[in-house]
């Protein structure tokens, strides 16, 4: 290599190294190792105020608490984790609600991150409209980028070079135990406070972390809630689990999906899992299958269907799509039940338009449709559908506890467009529906 070539290579390597994201947390100092006698001493550098972000609304505080995890799924700070759990407990004891968010690819907990600011806005809105009912946010953070996308010239490489690394890391974190521990602690708080609600949201690879952490618990809940499933009733990990543009393969949902299809469900069955993915999501629609194709070159698949399951993101796998959500002018029916309630005979549900303080529409209405007949969900899957009927005859059961919703550009324009006014309004409506009823949430029939 020429001297000029070596210089360019050196500069490229230096630029990439300078663009690397920090390995540690942004809002806390990692715990110190045990003392010589094995004692776990409190970290003298811990500052609880840095692990909490609050804004003043209507003379009250609206807060989110940060809990940061390392690449192996361990909490960086037990004091930080315990502070978050304590805040959740205080809110639940006052009949308030807890909303958890796990960010995805290209995000973190550093100040100024768009996900931090937008999650704060969601919690603010919940507190403004809660009629005295308090909501506290929990922001679960990890290193969503190994190359900083904000670094000039080389930041773009994060979109090309970090897919496999961040996907593997996300699944390691989900399986590491730390996130599961935190979510179980929050679930226990909810069980002790029946009037409190717990909603957990995961985006992108954050959805992979969330699903890896709780899929076994979700499976237990679906089996025990099923009519004839056997076993005593039990509370799930949350009142509702929501995955937005989740970046994990459909193969990982298949065992849960197949098991859920084998049962009938009573009218009281509450939803266990809601998935929302847009057809405009280039990351899960294009980048994901490309990455999985290279990642499964030496993986044996019995047939093409298995290969498709293993290389397609869960929200882009059309045989698993149960609902369509699009922006469309519609009017709620008289005495229409809250969101998640049984759909009417036309298999559609109108999410009403939201009007601003000036009385003008600032968020359009959206139509939620069950894909039961050809053409029901033509905007997202054409003529494909999942016929509802008798389970023993092979049909999809009524009140299926997994809502795998596919939407389009009218609701989300891309992978990271989850905080626009339409999608954030949908998330808020889900939270509102969960608030309406304790423990047993209305179900999409």
mmCIF file of C-alpha atoms in Angstrom, residues 99-105 115 119 122 138 140 142 179 183 199-212 214 240-248 273-277 314 412 415 418-419 423 427 430:
data_model
loop_
_atom_site.group_PDB
_atom_site.id
_atom_site.type_symbol
_atom_site.label_atom_id
_atom_site.label_comp_id
_atom_site.label_asym_id
_atom_site.label_seq_id
_atom_site.Cartn_x
_atom_site.Cartn_y
_atom_site.Cartn_z
ATOM 1 C CA UNK A 99 -45.266 3.355 31.850
ATOM 2 C CA UNK A 100 -41.986 1.689 30.824
ATOM 3 C CA UNK A 101 -40.157 2.432 27.570
ATOM 4 C CA UNK A 102 -37.172 0.535 26.131
ATOM 5 C CA UNK A 103 -35.528 2.433 23.277
ATOM 6 C CA UNK A 104 -34.083 0.884 20.153
ATOM 7 C CA UNK A 105 -31.319 1.237 17.589
ATOM 8 C CA UNK A 115 -36.577 9.340 22.490
ATOM 9 C CA UNK A 119 -41.234 9.812 26.035
ATOM 10 C CA UNK A 122 -46.139 11.087 26.476
ATOM 11 C CA UNK A 138 -39.414 4.397 33.406
ATOM 12 C CA UNK A 140 -34.797 1.578 30.248
ATOM 13 C CA UNK A 142 -28.750 0.494 26.750
ATOM 14 C CA UNK A 179 -34.349 -6.305 32.552
ATOM 15 C CA UNK A 183 -39.962 -5.758 35.041
ATOM 16 C CA UNK A 199 -47.773 -0.597 30.437
ATOM 17 C CA UNK A 200 -44.476 -1.626 28.818
ATOM 18 C CA UNK A 201 -43.400 -0.349 25.387
ATOM 19 C CA UNK A 202 -40.388 -1.488 23.352
ATOM 20 C CA UNK A 203 -39.184 -0.012 20.056
ATOM 21 C CA UNK A 204 -36.942 -1.596 17.404
ATOM 22 C CA UNK A 205 -34.178 -3.626 19.088
ATOM 23 C CA UNK A 206 -35.714 -2.433 22.350
ATOM 24 C CA UNK A 207 -38.692 -4.542 21.328
ATOM 25 C CA UNK A 208 -36.309 -7.483 20.988
ATOM 26 C CA UNK A 209 -34.997 -6.823 24.509
ATOM 27 C CA UNK A 210 -38.532 -6.645 25.877
ATOM 28 C CA UNK A 211 -39.757 -9.763 24.108
ATOM 29 C CA UNK A 212 -36.674 -11.767 25.145
ATOM 30 C CA UNK A 214 -40.915 -11.670 29.058
ATOM 31 C CA UNK A 240 -50.337 -4.330 28.294
ATOM 32 C CA UNK A 241 -47.114 -4.998 26.357
ATOM 33 C CA UNK A 242 -46.614 -2.967 23.172
ATOM 34 C CA UNK A 243 -43.897 -3.524 20.558
ATOM 35 C CA UNK A 244 -43.434 -0.793 17.921
ATOM 36 C CA UNK A 245 -41.506 -1.673 14.743
ATOM 37 C CA UNK A 246 -39.833 -4.524 16.673
ATOM 38 C CA UNK A 247 -36.588 -5.768 15.141
ATOM 39 C CA UNK A 248 -36.645 -9.506 15.722
ATOM 40 C CA UNK A 273 -49.329 -8.408 23.365
ATOM 41 C CA UNK A 274 -49.872 -5.601 20.825
ATOM 42 C CA UNK A 275 -47.391 -5.235 17.940
ATOM 43 C CA UNK A 276 -47.462 -2.265 15.544
ATOM 44 C CA UNK A 277 -45.255 -2.110 12.426
ATOM 45 C CA UNK A 314 -42.197 -10.137 13.083
ATOM 46 C CA UNK A 412 -45.744 5.988 10.566
ATOM 47 C CA UNK A 415 -38.688 3.019 11.505
ATOM 48 C CA UNK A 418 -42.947 6.485 16.313
ATOM 49 C CA UNK A 419 -43.505 9.816 18.053
ATOM 50 C CA UNK A 423 -48.698 7.209 16.458
ATOM 51 C CA UNK A 427 -50.036 4.921 22.179
ATOM 52 C CA UNK A 430 -53.872 2.403 24.437
#
